[in-house]
Coordinates of C-alpha atoms and ligand atoms in Angstrom, one line a residue:
M1 CA 18.1 -57.2 -128.2
T2 CA 16.7 -54.0 -126.7
E3 CA 18.6 -51.0 -127.9
V4 CA 21.3 -50.7 -125.1
D5 CA 20.4 -47.1 -124.1
L6 CA 16.6 -47.3 -124.4
L7 CA 16.3 -47.5 -120.6
A8 CA 18.7 -44.6 -120.1
R9 CA 16.7 -42.6 -122.6
H10 CA 13.5 -43.5 -120.9
R11 CA 14.9 -42.4 -117.5
A12 CA 16.2 -39.2 -118.9
V13 CA 13.0 -38.0 -120.6
L14 CA 10.1 -39.7 -118.7
P15 CA 9.2 -38.8 -115.1
S16 CA 10.9 -40.7 -112.3
W17 CA 7.6 -41.9 -110.8
L18 CA 6.8 -43.8 -114.0
S19 CA 8.2 -47.1 -112.6
L20 CA 9.1 -50.1 -114.7
Y21 CA 8.9 -53.8 -113.8
Y22 CA 12.1 -55.8 -113.5
Q23 CA 15.7 -55.1 -112.8
E24 CA 16.2 -55.2 -116.5
P25 CA 13.0 -53.7 -117.8
L26 CA 11.3 -55.6 -120.6
E27 CA 10.5 -54.2 -124.1
I28 CA 7.7 -56.2 -125.8
V29 CA 8.0 -56.2 -129.5
S30 CA 5.2 -58.5 -130.6
G31 CA 2.4 -60.7 -129.4
K32 CA 0.2 -63.6 -130.5
G33 CA -2.5 -65.4 -128.6
N34 CA -1.7 -65.2 -124.9
R35 CA 2.1 -64.8 -125.4
V36 CA 4.4 -61.9 -126.1
V37 CA 7.9 -61.7 -127.5
G38 CA 10.5 -59.5 -125.9
A39 CA 13.3 -57.5 -127.5
D40 CA 15.5 -60.1 -125.7
G41 CA 14.2 -62.6 -128.2
R42 CA 12.3 -64.6 -125.6
T43 CA 8.7 -65.6 -125.6
Y44 CA 6.6 -65.0 -122.4
L45 CA 3.3 -66.4 -121.4
D46 CA 1.3 -63.4 -120.2
F47 CA -0.4 -63.9 -116.9
F48 CA -1.1 -60.2 -116.5
A49 CA -2.5 -59.3 -119.9
G50 CA -0.4 -56.2 -120.0
I51 CA -2.2 -54.8 -117.0
L52 CA -5.6 -56.4 -117.7
T53 CA -5.3 -54.4 -120.9
N54 CA -5.4 -57.3 -123.4
M55 CA -8.6 -58.9 -122.5
V56 CA -8.7 -61.2 -125.5
G57 CA -4.9 -61.6 -125.9
Y58 CA -2.8 -60.5 -128.8
D59 CA -3.5 -60.2 -132.5
L60 CA -7.0 -61.7 -132.4
P61 CA -8.2 -61.7 -136.0
E62 CA -11.7 -60.4 -135.1
V63 CA -10.2 -57.3 -133.4
R64 CA -7.5 -56.8 -136.0
E65 CA -10.0 -57.0 -138.9
A66 CA -12.5 -54.6 -137.2
V67 CA -9.7 -52.0 -136.7
E68 CA -8.3 -52.5 -140.2
A69 CA -11.7 -52.0 -141.7
Q70 CA -12.1 -48.7 -140.0
L71 CA -8.6 -47.6 -140.9
R72 CA -9.3 -48.4 -144.6
T73 CA -12.1 -45.8 -144.6
G74 CA -9.3 -43.2 -144.3
V75 CA -10.8 -41.9 -141.0
V76 CA -9.0 -42.6 -137.8
H77 CA -11.2 -40.1 -136.1
T78 CA -12.9 -36.8 -136.7
S79 CA -14.6 -35.8 -133.5
T80 CA -17.5 -36.7 -131.3
L81 CA -19.4 -33.7 -132.7
Y82 CA -20.5 -36.0 -135.5
L83 CA -22.7 -39.1 -135.5
L84 CA -20.4 -42.2 -135.0
R85 CA -22.2 -45.4 -135.9
S86 CA -19.9 -47.8 -134.0
Q87 CA -20.1 -45.6 -130.9
V88 CA -23.9 -45.8 -130.9
E89 CA -23.8 -49.6 -131.5
L90 CA -21.4 -50.1 -128.6
A91 CA -23.3 -47.9 -126.3
E92 CA -26.5 -49.8 -127.0
K93 CA -24.8 -53.1 -126.2
I94 CA -23.2 -51.9 -123.0
A95 CA -26.5 -50.2 -121.9
R96 CA -28.3 -53.5 -122.4
I97 CA -25.8 -55.6 -120.4
S98 CA -25.1 -53.0 -117.7
G99 CA -27.9 -54.1 -115.5
I100 CA -28.8 -50.4 -114.9
P101 CA -32.3 -49.5 -115.9
D102 CA -32.7 -46.7 -118.5
A103 CA -28.9 -46.6 -119.0
R104 CA -26.9 -44.0 -120.8
V105 CA -23.2 -44.5 -121.7
F106 CA -20.5 -41.8 -122.0
F107 CA -17.2 -42.9 -123.5
T108 CA -13.8 -41.7 -122.3
N109 CA -10.2 -42.7 -123.1
S110 CA -9.1 -44.2 -119.8
G111 CA -10.3 -45.4 -116.4
T112 CA -9.1 -42.2 -114.8
E113 CA -11.3 -40.1 -117.1
A114 CA -14.3 -42.5 -116.6
N115 CA -14.0 -42.1 -112.8
E116 CA -13.5 -38.3 -113.1
A117 CA -16.7 -38.2 -115.2
A118 CA -18.6 -40.4 -112.7
L119 CA -17.5 -38.3 -109.7
L120 CA -18.4 -35.1 -111.6
L121 CA -21.9 -36.5 -112.3
A122 CA -22.5 -37.7 -108.8
T123 CA -21.4 -34.6 -107.1
A124 CA -23.3 -32.4 -109.6
Y125 CA -26.4 -34.5 -109.2
R126 CA -26.3 -34.5 -105.4
R127 CA -24.9 -30.9 -105.2
S128 CA -22.4 -32.0 -102.6
N129 CA -18.6 -32.6 -102.8
Q130 CA -18.6 -35.1 -100.0
V131 CA -17.5 -38.5 -101.2
I132 CA -16.9 -41.8 -99.5
A133 CA -14.1 -44.1 -100.8
L134 CA -12.7 -47.3 -99.4
R135 CA -9.3 -47.7 -97.8
N136 CA -6.7 -49.3 -100.1
S137 CA -8.7 -48.2 -103.2
Y138 CA -7.3 -47.1 -106.6
H139 CA -9.4 -45.0 -109.0
G140 CA -6.9 -43.2 -111.2
R141 CA -4.4 -40.4 -111.5
G142 CA -6.5 -37.3 -112.1
F143 CA -7.1 -34.7 -109.5
G144 CA -10.5 -36.1 -108.4
T145 CA -9.5 -39.7 -108.8
T146 CA -6.2 -39.5 -106.7
S147 CA -8.2 -37.8 -104.0
V148 CA -10.4 -40.9 -103.7
T149 CA -7.5 -43.3 -103.9
G150 CA -6.8 -44.8 -100.5
N151 CA -3.4 -46.2 -101.3
R152 CA -0.6 -44.0 -100.3
G153 CA 1.7 -45.3 -103.0
W154 CA -0.7 -44.0 -105.6
S155 CA -2.0 -40.9 -104.0
P156 CA 0.8 -38.4 -104.2
S157 CA -1.2 -35.2 -103.4
S158 CA -3.2 -34.3 -100.3
L159 CA -5.0 -31.6 -102.2
S160 CA -8.6 -32.5 -103.2
P161 CA -11.6 -31.1 -104.9
F162 CA -13.7 -33.3 -102.7
S163 CA -14.2 -33.8 -99.0
V164 CA -13.3 -37.5 -98.8
L165 CA -14.1 -40.0 -96.0
Y166 CA -12.5 -43.4 -96.1
A167 CA -14.5 -46.4 -95.1
Q168 CA -13.3 -49.9 -94.1
G169 CA -14.4 -52.7 -96.3
G170 CA -12.0 -53.3 -99.2
Y171 CA -9.1 -55.1 -97.6
R172 CA -9.9 -57.5 -94.7
F173 CA -6.4 -58.9 -94.4
R174 CA -5.0 -55.6 -93.3
S175 CA -7.8 -54.0 -91.4
S176 CA -8.9 -53.9 -87.8
F177 CA -11.5 -56.5 -88.7
R178 CA -8.9 -59.1 -89.8
G179 CA -9.9 -62.7 -89.1
F180 CA -13.6 -61.8 -88.8
D181 CA -15.9 -64.2 -90.7
D182 CA -17.9 -62.8 -93.6
A183 CA -21.0 -61.9 -91.6
A184 CA -19.1 -60.3 -88.8
F185 CA -16.9 -58.4 -91.2
V186 CA -19.9 -57.0 -93.1
A187 CA -21.6 -56.0 -89.9
A188 CA -18.5 -54.2 -88.7
C189 CA -18.1 -52.4 -92.0
V190 CA -21.7 -51.2 -91.9
T191 CA -21.2 -49.9 -88.4
D192 CA -18.0 -48.2 -89.6
L193 CA -19.9 -46.6 -92.5
R194 CA -22.7 -45.4 -90.3
E195 CA -20.2 -43.8 -87.9
L196 CA -18.4 -42.2 -90.8
L197 CA -21.7 -40.8 -92.2
A198 CA -22.3 -39.3 -88.7
T199 CA -19.1 -37.4 -89.0
A200 CA -19.9 -36.0 -92.4
S201 CA -20.5 -32.3 -92.3
A202 CA -24.0 -30.9 -92.7
G203 CA -25.4 -31.8 -96.1
D204 CA -25.7 -35.1 -97.7
V205 CA -22.8 -37.2 -99.0
A206 CA -22.8 -37.4 -102.8
C207 CA -21.6 -40.9 -103.3
L208 CA -19.6 -43.9 -102.3
I209 CA -17.2 -45.2 -104.9
A210 CA -15.9 -48.8 -104.6
E211 CA -14.1 -51.5 -106.6
P212 CA -16.0 -54.8 -106.2
V213 CA -12.6 -56.4 -106.0
Q214 CA -9.7 -54.0 -105.3
G215 CA -7.3 -54.2 -108.2
V216 CA -4.1 -52.2 -107.6
G217 CA -4.8 -52.9 -103.9
G218 CA -3.8 -56.5 -104.4
F219 CA -7.0 -58.3 -105.6
A220 CA -8.6 -57.9 -102.2
V221 CA -12.0 -59.5 -102.3
P222 CA -14.7 -58.4 -99.9
P223 CA -17.6 -60.7 -98.9
D224 CA -20.3 -60.8 -101.5
G225 CA -22.9 -59.1 -99.3
L226 CA -20.8 -56.0 -98.5
L227 CA -22.0 -53.7 -101.3
K228 CA -25.6 -54.7 -100.6
A229 CA -25.2 -53.9 -97.0
Y230 CA -23.6 -50.5 -97.9
E231 CA -26.4 -49.8 -100.4
E232 CA -29.1 -50.2 -97.7
V233 CA -27.4 -47.6 -95.6
L234 CA -26.8 -45.3 -98.6
D235 CA -30.4 -45.5 -99.8
E236 CA -31.6 -44.0 -96.5
T237 CA -30.1 -40.7 -97.7
G238 CA -30.2 -41.1 -101.5
T239 CA -26.4 -41.3 -101.6
L240 CA -25.3 -42.7 -104.9
L241 CA -23.2 -45.8 -105.4
I242 CA -20.4 -45.9 -108.1
S243 CA -19.0 -49.2 -109.0
D244 CA -15.5 -49.0 -110.4
E245 CA -15.5 -51.9 -112.8
V246 CA -12.3 -51.0 -114.6
Q247 CA -10.7 -54.3 -113.5
T248 CA -13.8 -56.4 -112.6
G249 CA -16.0 -55.8 -115.6
W250 CA -16.5 -57.9 -118.8
G251 CA -16.8 -61.3 -117.1
R252 CA -13.3 -61.3 -115.5
T253 CA -14.6 -62.4 -112.0
G254 CA -16.2 -65.4 -113.7
E255 CA -19.4 -65.7 -111.7
H256 CA -20.9 -62.4 -113.1
F257 CA -20.4 -60.0 -116.0
W258 CA -19.8 -57.1 -113.6
G259 CA -18.2 -57.3 -110.2
Y260 CA -21.1 -55.5 -108.5
Q261 CA -23.6 -58.3 -109.5
A262 CA -22.1 -60.6 -106.8
S263 CA -23.7 -58.4 -104.2
G264 CA -27.1 -58.0 -105.8
V265 CA -26.9 -54.2 -105.8
T266 CA -27.8 -51.8 -108.7
P267 CA -25.2 -49.1 -108.8
D268 CA -26.2 -45.6 -109.9
L269 CA -23.1 -45.4 -112.0
L270 CA -20.5 -47.8 -113.1
T271 CA -17.2 -47.2 -114.9
F272 CA -15.1 -49.4 -117.2
A273 CA -11.8 -49.2 -119.1
K274 CA -8.6 -51.4 -119.4
G275 CA -9.3 -54.4 -121.6
V276 CA -12.5 -53.2 -123.2
G277 CA -10.7 -51.8 -126.3
G278 CA -8.5 -54.9 -126.6
G279 CA -5.4 -52.7 -126.2
F280 CA -6.9 -49.5 -127.6
A281 CA -7.4 -46.6 -125.1
M282 CA -11.1 -46.8 -124.2
G283 CA -13.2 -46.3 -121.1
G284 CA -16.6 -45.0 -120.1
V285 CA -19.3 -44.5 -117.5
V286 CA -22.7 -46.0 -117.5
G287 CA -25.6 -44.7 -115.4
R288 CA -29.3 -44.2 -115.2
A289 CA -30.5 -41.3 -117.4
E290 CA -31.6 -39.1 -114.5
V291 CA -28.0 -39.0 -113.1
M292 CA -26.3 -39.0 -116.5
D293 CA -28.4 -36.2 -117.8
C294 CA -28.0 -33.9 -114.8
L295 CA -25.2 -31.7 -116.1
Q296 CA -26.5 -28.2 -116.9
A297 CA -23.8 -27.4 -119.4
N298 CA -22.2 -29.1 -122.4
S299 CA -19.4 -31.6 -121.9
I300 CA -17.4 -33.5 -124.5
S301 CA -14.6 -35.9 -124.9
T302 CA -12.8 -35.3 -128.2
F303 CA -11.6 -38.9 -128.5
G304 CA -13.9 -40.7 -126.2
G305 CA -15.8 -43.3 -128.3
N306 CA -13.8 -42.7 -131.4
P307 CA -14.3 -45.1 -134.4
V308 CA -11.1 -47.1 -134.0
A309 CA -11.5 -47.7 -130.3
T310 CA -15.2 -48.5 -130.6
A311 CA -14.6 -50.8 -133.6
A312 CA -12.1 -52.7 -131.4
A313 CA -14.4 -52.7 -128.4
N314 CA -17.4 -53.9 -130.4
A315 CA -15.2 -56.8 -131.6
V316 CA -13.8 -57.6 -128.1
L317 CA -17.3 -57.5 -126.5
D318 CA -18.8 -59.7 -129.2
Y319 CA -16.0 -62.2 -128.8
V320 CA -16.2 -62.3 -125.0
L321 CA -20.0 -62.9 -125.2
S322 CA -20.0 -65.4 -128.1
H323 CA -17.1 -67.5 -126.6
D324 CA -18.6 -67.3 -123.1
L325 CA -15.2 -66.2 -121.7
Q326 CA -16.9 -65.4 -118.4
A327 CA -17.6 -69.2 -117.9
S328 CA -14.0 -69.8 -118.8
A329 CA -12.8 -67.2 -116.3
A330 CA -14.9 -69.0 -113.6
K331 CA -13.5 -72.4 -114.4
L332 CA -9.8 -71.5 -114.9
G333 CA -9.9 -69.0 -112.1
T334 CA -11.0 -71.8 -109.7
R335 CA -8.2 -74.0 -111.0
L336 CA -5.6 -71.2 -110.3
L337 CA -7.0 -70.6 -106.9
D338 CA -7.0 -74.3 -106.0
G339 CA -3.5 -74.9 -107.4
L340 CA -2.0 -71.8 -105.6
R341 CA -3.8 -72.6 -102.3
E342 CA -2.5 -76.2 -102.4
A343 CA 1.0 -74.9 -102.9
A344 CA 0.6 -72.1 -100.3
A345 CA -0.1 -74.8 -97.6
R346 CA 3.7 -75.6 -98.0
L347 CA 4.9 -72.0 -98.2
P348 CA 4.9 -70.1 -94.9
F349 CA 5.6 -66.8 -96.7
V350 CA 2.2 -66.9 -98.4
G351 CA -0.1 -65.1 -96.1
E352 CA -3.2 -65.4 -98.2
V353 CA -4.3 -66.6 -101.7
R354 CA -7.5 -64.9 -102.7
G355 CA -9.4 -63.9 -105.8
K356 CA -12.4 -64.3 -108.0
G357 CA -12.3 -65.6 -111.6
L358 CA -9.2 -64.6 -113.4
M359 CA -8.1 -62.1 -110.7
V360 CA -5.9 -64.0 -108.2
G361 CA -3.7 -62.4 -105.6
I362 CA -0.9 -63.9 -103.5
E363 CA -0.1 -61.9 -100.4
L364 CA 3.5 -62.5 -99.3
V365 CA 4.4 -62.0 -95.6
G366 CA 7.2 -62.3 -93.1
P367 CA 7.8 -65.0 -90.5
D368 CA 5.1 -63.5 -88.3
G369 CA 2.5 -64.2 -91.0
Y370 CA 1.6 -60.6 -91.3
A371 CA 4.5 -58.2 -92.0
P372 CA 4.4 -57.3 -95.7
A373 CA 7.2 -59.0 -97.7
P374 CA 7.7 -56.7 -100.8
A375 CA 11.3 -58.0 -101.5
A376 CA 10.0 -61.5 -101.7
A377 CA 7.3 -60.4 -104.2
A378 CA 10.0 -58.7 -106.3
A379 CA 12.1 -61.8 -106.2
V380 CA 9.2 -64.0 -107.4
L381 CA 8.5 -61.5 -110.2
E382 CA 12.1 -61.8 -111.4
Q383 CA 12.1 -65.6 -111.1
T384 CA 8.9 -66.0 -113.1
R385 CA 10.3 -63.7 -115.8
R386 CA 13.4 -65.8 -116.0
S387 CA 11.2 -68.8 -116.5
G388 CA 9.1 -67.2 -119.3
L389 CA 6.1 -66.0 -117.4
L390 CA 4.8 -62.4 -116.8
V391 CA 2.8 -61.8 -113.6
G392 CA 1.9 -58.5 -111.9
K393 CA 2.5 -57.0 -108.5
G394 CA 0.4 -54.7 -106.3
G395 CA -1.0 -54.2 -102.8
L396 CA -0.6 -51.4 -100.4
H397 CA 3.0 -52.5 -99.7
G398 CA 3.9 -54.0 -103.1
N399 CA 3.9 -57.4 -101.5
V400 CA 1.0 -59.0 -103.5
L401 CA 1.6 -60.9 -106.7
R402 CA -1.3 -60.5 -109.2
V403 CA -2.4 -63.0 -111.7
A404 CA -4.9 -61.8 -114.3
P405 CA -4.3 -63.4 -117.7
P406 CA -6.3 -62.6 -120.9
L407 CA -9.8 -64.1 -120.7
T408 CA -8.7 -66.2 -123.7
I409 CA -6.1 -68.1 -121.7
T410 CA -6.5 -71.9 -122.2
A411 CA -6.6 -74.7 -119.6
E412 CA -3.2 -75.9 -120.9
E413 CA -1.7 -72.4 -120.5
V414 CA -3.1 -72.1 -117.0
E415 CA -1.3 -75.4 -116.1
E416 CA 1.9 -74.2 -117.7
G417 CA 1.9 -70.8 -115.9
L418 CA 0.8 -72.3 -112.6
A419 CA 3.7 -74.7 -112.6
I420 CA 6.1 -71.9 -113.3
L421 CA 4.6 -69.6 -110.7
V422 CA 4.6 -72.4 -108.0
G423 CA 8.2 -73.2 -108.9
A424 CA 9.2 -69.6 -108.5
L425 CA 7.4 -69.3 -105.1
E426 CA 9.1 -72.5 -103.9
S427 CA 12.5 -71.3 -105.0
V428 CA 12.1 -67.8 -103.3
Q429 CA 10.8 -69.4 -100.1
R430 CA 13.8 -71.8 -100.1
D431 CA 16.2 -68.8 -100.4
L432 CA 14.6 -66.7 -97.6
Ligands
PMP1 N1 -9.9 -47.7 -111.6 C1 -9.3 -48.9 -111.4 C2 -10.0 -49.9 -110.5 C3 -8.0 -49.2 -112.0 O1 -7.4 -50.4 -111.7 C4 -7.4 -48.2 -112.8 C5 -6.1 -48.5 -113.5 N2 -5.2 -49.3 -112.8 C6 -8.1 -47.0 -113.0 C7 -9.3 -46.8 -112.4 C8 -7.5 -46.0 -113.8 O2 -7.4 -46.4 -115.2 P1 -6.4 -45.7 -116.2 O3 -5.0 -46.1 -115.9 O4 -6.9 -46.2 -117.5 O5 -6.6 -44.2 -116.1

């Protein structure tokens, strides 16, 4: 059992805005494969991978052994002032698969830091603090990253180091272009971007930052051609494109290794984090040398790219590539989408099932087919937990269920989790 007063102690000493899932929050005490064990003694199938943190599940021998080998040297970390072999090796691999020509890699400890670094580089390179972000975006909790986060639930401050303009494009279901087909939606978003650029104050805009599939925003998937259409407009003025791949990278979307590749663009910078370290804090920014090298002063991350995190990340990346987990994400993601769409046809409170690869969102709505239904989403979350399945929640209104299991999830586990999830959706729909 969880120590009775752990929740009370958490509430007393951690900030109030650090919210926890579930009416009775869960303490996870161990994990193996794609399952975790709670302090309540129950085993849960993990359909959220922590929060896309555990890309290759729990206690993978390859990752454990790589980390243990580093720990046995007696050095957890010294500093990035010294040559670190596993950091250089990881950077070489990431540069090679980044799709960015003449790529350089800078390691950080989180997605927030990676995006802060990318925004610093873009604004320094362009000598402009004007930034375009998308509505319903999430890019982190730093000063710069909250200011480009277009989701009010996650953007607590109106203060900003940047002059930020928000474009349409991320979230068709709740936009003025709802119901538009792909081509009409892309055309409308391009017009919107052009109109936005016309309102920018004198001087060029530094960059546009976008998630290829919005994560916290509820796994909202734009048409494949959107980023390409944006890029054509941005190229007219040399405005940089930053692809935030914190959730979409590493093969998760199935069809490509990076989310941006669906659109056929080449971003100037891309950022990564979350599952790359297999649970260890790790993130980074990749960009072409001209942009990456533009800083006219020193900059350092003490822990970014440390030996333990890079040992883990090397093992995770090698495992993802050698087991072709991207192909598995494509196949099993399609099965999840199909299974949920089939069920949704019988469930009026499901407004939309959408996703790509192992990023599947279920948007719950009221009887009018549109009003957000966050209470129903919370009820499904509780019901799935009771049935031994962990899923996530998100969206602008907290009414989107998010499914993003480890990339190591098996076909049998997908069937097991799908059955539980559909059962929970049916039960909550019945009780409405
Ligand atoms: N970008 C995206 C797309 C994210 O989903 C997140 C985390 N939810 C971040 C950035 C920030 O990452 P971190 O929490 O590691 O700072």
